PDB file of C-alpha atoms and ligand atoms in Angstrom:
ATOM      1  CA  MET A 109      -4.925-131.170-163.103  1.00 85.00           C
ATOM      2  CA  TYR A 110      -6.955-132.777-165.540  1.00 94.00           C
ATOM      3  CA  SER A 111      -9.148-135.437-165.600  1.00 97.00           C
ATOM      4  CA  GLU A 112      -8.965-139.039-166.968  1.00 97.00           C
ATOM      5  CA  LYS A 113     -11.462-138.374-169.484  1.00 97.00           C
ATOM      6  CA  VAL A 114      -9.851-134.854-170.688  1.00 97.00           C
ATOM      7  CA  MET A 115      -6.546-136.375-170.805  1.00 97.00           C
ATOM      8  CA  ASP A 116      -8.465-139.508-173.065  1.00 98.00           C
ATOM      9  CA  HIS A 117     -10.055-137.503-175.300  1.00 98.00           C
ATOM     10  CA  PHE A 118      -6.829-135.540-175.755  1.00 97.00           C
ATOM     11  CA  THR A 119      -4.341-137.969-176.434  1.00 97.00           C
ATOM     12  CA  ASN A 120      -6.794-139.880-178.508  1.00 98.00           C
ATOM     13  CA  PRO A 121      -9.267-137.146-180.100  1.00 98.00           C
ATOM     14  CA  ARG A 122     -12.259-138.620-181.627  1.00 98.00           C
ATOM     15  CA  ASN A 123     -13.765-137.659-185.027  1.00 98.00           C
ATOM     16  CA  VAL A 124     -10.769-135.571-186.134  1.00 98.00           C
ATOM     17  CA  GLY A 125     -10.575-134.312-189.596  1.00 98.00           C
ATOM     18  CA  GLU A 126     -12.712-132.933-191.817  1.00 98.00           C
ATOM     19  CA  ILE A 127     -16.423-133.052-193.966  1.00 98.00           C
ATOM     20  CA  GLU A 128     -16.285-132.609-197.858  1.00 97.00           C
ATOM     21  CA  ASN A 129     -19.376-130.820-198.726  1.00 96.00           C
ATOM     22  CA  ALA A 130     -20.293-130.491-194.860  1.00 98.00           C
ATOM     23  CA  SER A 131     -23.944-129.107-194.406  1.00 97.00           C
ATOM     24  CA  GLY A 132     -22.183-126.381-192.036  1.00 98.00           C
ATOM     25  CA  VAL A 133     -19.448-125.309-191.326  1.00 98.00           C
ATOM     26  CA  GLY A 134     -18.255-123.233-187.664  1.00 97.00           C
ATOM     27  CA  THR A 135     -14.736-121.721-187.131  1.00 96.00           C
ATOM     28  CA  VAL A 136     -13.962-119.417-184.082  1.00 95.00           C
ATOM     29  CA  GLY A 137     -11.011-118.501-182.335  1.00 94.00           C
ATOM     30  CA  ASN A 138     -10.436-116.638-178.755  1.00 91.00           C
ATOM     31  CA  ALA A 139      -8.052-114.022-179.679  1.00 87.00           C
ATOM     32  CA  LYS A 140      -5.957-113.800-176.638  1.00 88.00           C
ATOM     33  CA  CYS A 141      -4.445-117.286-176.655  1.00 92.00           C
ATOM     34  CA  GLY A 142      -4.816-117.336-180.641  1.00 93.00           C
ATOM     35  CA  ASP A 143      -6.418-121.037-180.809  1.00 95.00           C
ATOM     36  CA  ILE A 144      -9.150-121.979-183.373  1.00 96.00           C
ATOM     37  CA  MET A 145     -11.285-124.471-184.241  1.00 96.00           C
ATOM     38  CA  ARG A 146     -13.190-125.886-186.504  1.00 97.00           C
ATOM     39  CA  ILE A 147     -17.089-128.231-186.603  1.00 98.00           C
ATOM     40  CA  TYR A 148     -17.949-129.643-189.550  1.00 98.00           C
ATOM     41  CA  LEU A 149     -21.292-130.740-189.885  1.00 98.00           C
ATOM     42  CA  ASP A 150     -23.205-132.745-191.751  1.00 98.00           C
ATOM     43  CA  ILE A 151     -27.389-132.994-191.044  1.00 98.00           C
ATOM     44  CA  ASP A 152     -29.835-135.292-192.713  1.00 97.00           C
ATOM     45  CA  GLU A 153     -31.591-133.421-195.115  1.00 92.00           C
ATOM     46  CA  ASP A 154     -34.710-135.394-193.718  1.00 94.00           C
ATOM     47  CA  THR A 155     -34.844-136.142-190.437  1.00 95.00           C
ATOM     48  CA  LYS A 156     -32.340-132.948-189.516  1.00 94.00           C
ATOM     49  CA  ILE A 157     -30.333-135.974-187.550  1.00 97.00           C
ATOM     50  CA  ILE A 158     -26.620-135.068-186.988  1.00 98.00           C
ATOM     51  CA  LYS A 159     -25.351-137.844-188.790  1.00 98.00           C
ATOM     52  CA  ASP A 160     -21.774-137.208-188.646  1.00 98.00           C
ATOM     53  CA  CYS A 161     -18.807-134.378-186.596  1.00 98.00           C
ATOM     54  CA  LYS A 162     -15.346-133.846-187.604  1.00 98.00           C
ATOM     55  CA  PHE A 163     -13.363-130.936-185.989  1.00 98.00           C
ATOM     56  CA  LYS A 164      -9.794-129.095-186.344  1.00 97.00           C
ATOM     57  CA  THR A 165      -8.507-127.462-183.736  1.00 96.00           C
ATOM     58  CA  PHE A 166      -5.365-125.610-183.512  1.00 95.00           C
ATOM     59  CA  GLY A 167      -5.399-125.108-179.960  1.00 93.00           C
ATOM     60  CA  CYS A 168      -4.451-126.124-176.211  1.00 95.00           C
ATOM     61  CA  GLY A 169      -5.190-129.365-175.167  1.00 95.00           C
ATOM     62  CA  ALA A 170      -8.264-128.432-173.270  1.00 96.00           C
ATOM     63  CA  ALA A 171      -9.486-127.318-176.893  1.00 96.00           C
ATOM     64  CA  VAL A 172      -8.877-130.269-178.246  1.00 97.00           C
ATOM     65  CA  ALA A 173      -9.986-132.759-175.763  1.00 97.00           C
ATOM     66  CA  THR A 174     -13.885-130.684-175.798  1.00 97.00           C
ATOM     67  CA  SER A 175     -13.693-130.343-180.064  1.00 97.00           C
ATOM     68  CA  SER A 176     -13.345-134.416-179.416  1.00 98.00           C
ATOM     69  CA  MET A 177     -15.944-134.333-176.800  1.00 98.00           C
ATOM     70  CA  ALA A 178     -18.798-132.187-178.312  1.00 98.00           C
ATOM     71  CA  THR A 179     -18.176-133.438-181.278  1.00 98.00           C
ATOM     72  CA  GLU A 180     -19.452-137.379-179.565  1.00 98.00           C
ATOM     73  CA  LEU A 181     -22.136-134.989-177.892  1.00 98.00           C
ATOM     74  CA  VAL A 182     -23.248-133.810-181.204  1.00 98.00           C
ATOM     75  CA  ILE A 183     -23.837-137.135-183.160  1.00 98.00           C
ATOM     76  CA  GLY A 184     -26.584-138.410-183.146  1.00 98.00           C
ATOM     77  CA  LYS A 185     -28.944-135.782-182.107  1.00 98.00           C
ATOM     78  CA  THR A 186     -31.568-133.314-183.875  1.00 97.00           C
ATOM     79  CA  ILE A 187     -30.353-129.411-184.347  1.00 96.00           C
ATOM     80  CA  ASP A 188     -32.142-128.429-181.082  1.00 95.00           C
ATOM     81  CA  GLN A 189     -30.313-130.880-179.108  1.00 96.00           C
ATOM     82  CA  ALA A 190     -27.038-129.791-180.360  1.00 97.00           C
ATOM     83  CA  LEU A 191     -28.007-126.430-179.501  1.00 95.00           C
ATOM     84  CA  LYS A 192     -28.177-128.228-175.696  1.00 94.00           C
ATOM     85  CA  VAL A 193     -24.673-128.878-175.731  1.00 95.00           C
ATOM     86  CA  THR A 194     -23.217-125.769-174.057  1.00 94.00           C
ATOM     87  CA  ASN A 195     -19.771-125.089-172.586  1.00 94.00           C
ATOM     88  CA  LYS A 196     -20.941-126.488-169.460  1.00 95.00           C
ATOM     89  CA  ALA A 197     -22.689-129.960-170.887  1.00 96.00           C
ATOM     90  CA  VAL A 198     -18.864-130.446-172.606  1.00 97.00           C
ATOM     91  CA  THR A 199     -16.862-129.737-169.580  1.00 97.00           C
ATOM     92  CA  GLU A 200     -19.047-131.703-167.393  1.00 97.00           C
ATOM     93  CA  ALA A 201     -18.951-134.994-169.935  1.00 97.00           C
ATOM     94  CA  LEU A 202     -15.289-134.802-169.466  1.00 97.00           C
ATOM     95  CA  ASP A 203     -15.382-134.460-165.511  1.00 97.00           C
ATOM     96  CA  GLY A 204     -14.565-130.743-165.266  1.00 97.00           C
ATOM     97  CA  LEU A 205     -11.775-128.622-166.522  1.00 96.00           C
ATOM     98  CA  PRO A 206      -9.989-126.348-164.147  1.00 95.00           C
ATOM     99  CA  PRO A 207     -11.223-122.652-164.136  1.00 93.00           C
ATOM    100  CA  VAL A 208      -8.292-121.518-165.642  1.00 93.00           C
ATOM    101  CA  LYS A 209      -9.020-123.684-168.725  1.00 93.00           C
ATOM    102  CA  VAL A 210     -12.709-123.549-168.781  1.00 90.00           C
ATOM    103  CA  HIS A 211     -13.019-120.433-171.382  1.00 90.00           C
ATOM    104  CA  CYS A 212     -11.355-123.258-173.868  1.00 93.00           C
ATOM    105  CA  SER A 213     -14.821-125.385-173.317  1.00 92.00           C
ATOM    106  CA  LEU A 214     -16.286-122.042-174.642  1.00 93.00           C
ATOM    107  CA  LEU A 215     -14.706-122.985-178.491  1.00 94.00           C
ATOM    108  CA  ALA A 216     -16.466-125.760-178.437  1.00 94.00           C
ATOM    109  CA  GLU A 217     -19.763-124.034-178.282  1.00 95.00           C
ATOM    110  CA  GLU A 218     -19.400-121.875-179.674  1.00 95.00           C
ATOM    111  CA  ALA A 219     -18.219-124.070-183.088  1.00 96.00           C
ATOM    112  CA  ILE A 220     -21.538-125.689-182.746  1.00 97.00           C
ATOM    113  CA  HIS A 221     -23.420-122.528-182.841  1.00 97.00           C
ATOM    114  CA  ALA A 222     -21.529-121.217-185.994  1.00 97.00           C
ATOM    115  CA  ALA A 223     -21.987-124.444-188.149  1.00 97.00           C
ATOM    116  CA  LEU A 224     -25.333-124.765-186.970  1.00 97.00           C
ATOM    117  CA  TRP A 225     -25.950-120.947-188.347  1.00 97.00           C
ATOM    118  CA  ASP A 226     -23.634-121.806-191.551  1.00 97.00           C
ATOM    119  CA  TYR A 227     -26.193-124.548-191.831  1.00 97.00           C
ATOM    120  CA  ALA A 228     -29.106-122.982-191.364  1.00 97.00           C
ATOM    121  CA  GLN A 229     -28.176-119.435-193.825  1.00 96.00           C
ATOM    122  CA  LYS A 230     -27.391-122.592-196.525  1.00 95.00           C
ATOM    123  CA  HIS A 231     -30.933-123.989-196.585  1.00 94.00           C
ATOM    124  CA  GLY A 232     -32.976-120.247-196.063  1.00 94.00           C
ATOM    125  CA  ILE A 233     -34.377-121.885-192.261  1.00 94.00           C
ATOM    126  CA  VAL A 234     -34.339-120.319-188.719  1.00 94.00           C
ATOM    127  CA  ILE A 235     -33.392-122.133-185.655  1.00 94.00           C
ATOM    128  CA  GLU A 236     -34.824-121.037-183.079  1.00 92.00           C
ATOM    129  CA  GLY A 237     -32.624-120.169-179.909  1.00 92.00           C
ATOM    130  CA  LEU A 238     -29.800-119.355-182.831  1.00 94.00           C
ATOM    131  CA  VAL A 239     -27.997-115.901-182.689  1.00 90.00           C
ATOM    132  CA  GLU A 240     -25.661-114.663-185.060  1.00 89.00           C
ATOM    133  CA  PRO A 241     -22.302-115.188-184.465  1.00 86.00           C
ATOM    134  CA  LYS A 242     -20.099-111.907-184.365  1.00 71.00           C
ATOM    135  CA  LYS A 243     -18.101-112.702-187.227  1.00 64.00           C
ATOM    136  CA  ASP A 244     -16.369-116.177-188.900  1.00 50.00           C
ATOM    137  CA  ILE A 245     -13.402-115.401-186.358  1.00 56.00           C
ATOM    138  CA  HIS A 246     -14.462-113.638-183.313  1.00 49.00           C
ATOM    139  CA  GLU A 247     -12.464-112.637-179.868  1.00 49.00           C
ATOM    140  CA  GLY A 248     -13.501-115.231-177.914  1.00 48.00           C
ATOM    141  CA  GLU A 249     -14.280-114.452-173.873  1.00 48.00           C
ATOM    142  CA  GLU A 250     -11.349-115.090-171.587  1.00 45.00           C
TER     143      GLU A 250
HETATM  144 FE1  FES B 520      -6.930-121.589-175.937  1.00 57.24          FE
HETATM  145 FE2  FES B 520      -6.709-123.183-174.703  1.00 57.24          FE
HETATM  146  S1  FES B 520      -5.684-121.549-174.378  1.00 57.24           S
HETATM  147  S2  FES B 520      -7.956-122.750-175.865  1.00 57.24           S
END
């Protein structure tokens, strides 16, 4: 049912934890299943490159695996490149998810966007193409 990559990132998740004084933090949740994901970003002030990314996910295995893969995909990227790390990109990098679990990967995309939004707010900048998260914990789609 799950790809080897999903099982690998679920059993051995990368970049678990917190970043102290993070450049941006985003927390999102899915009201239906109750799962919550928080992403921390450390963004270089000069180059605007994401130097580090960590996550904490209280959720299902697919949510853990997608958070883990999402952190790997955004580290070393510019803000614009990180915006393109969509749930589709994360799912593809994991060699797919069962259809019933695709909504879990939405949390990863939303958490990255929420963390970037937080970064933009703290620095008084506008990131083109980034829309304001509805609220801190919002009702994700099923
Ligand atoms: Fe809730 Fe996967 S079942 S995020």
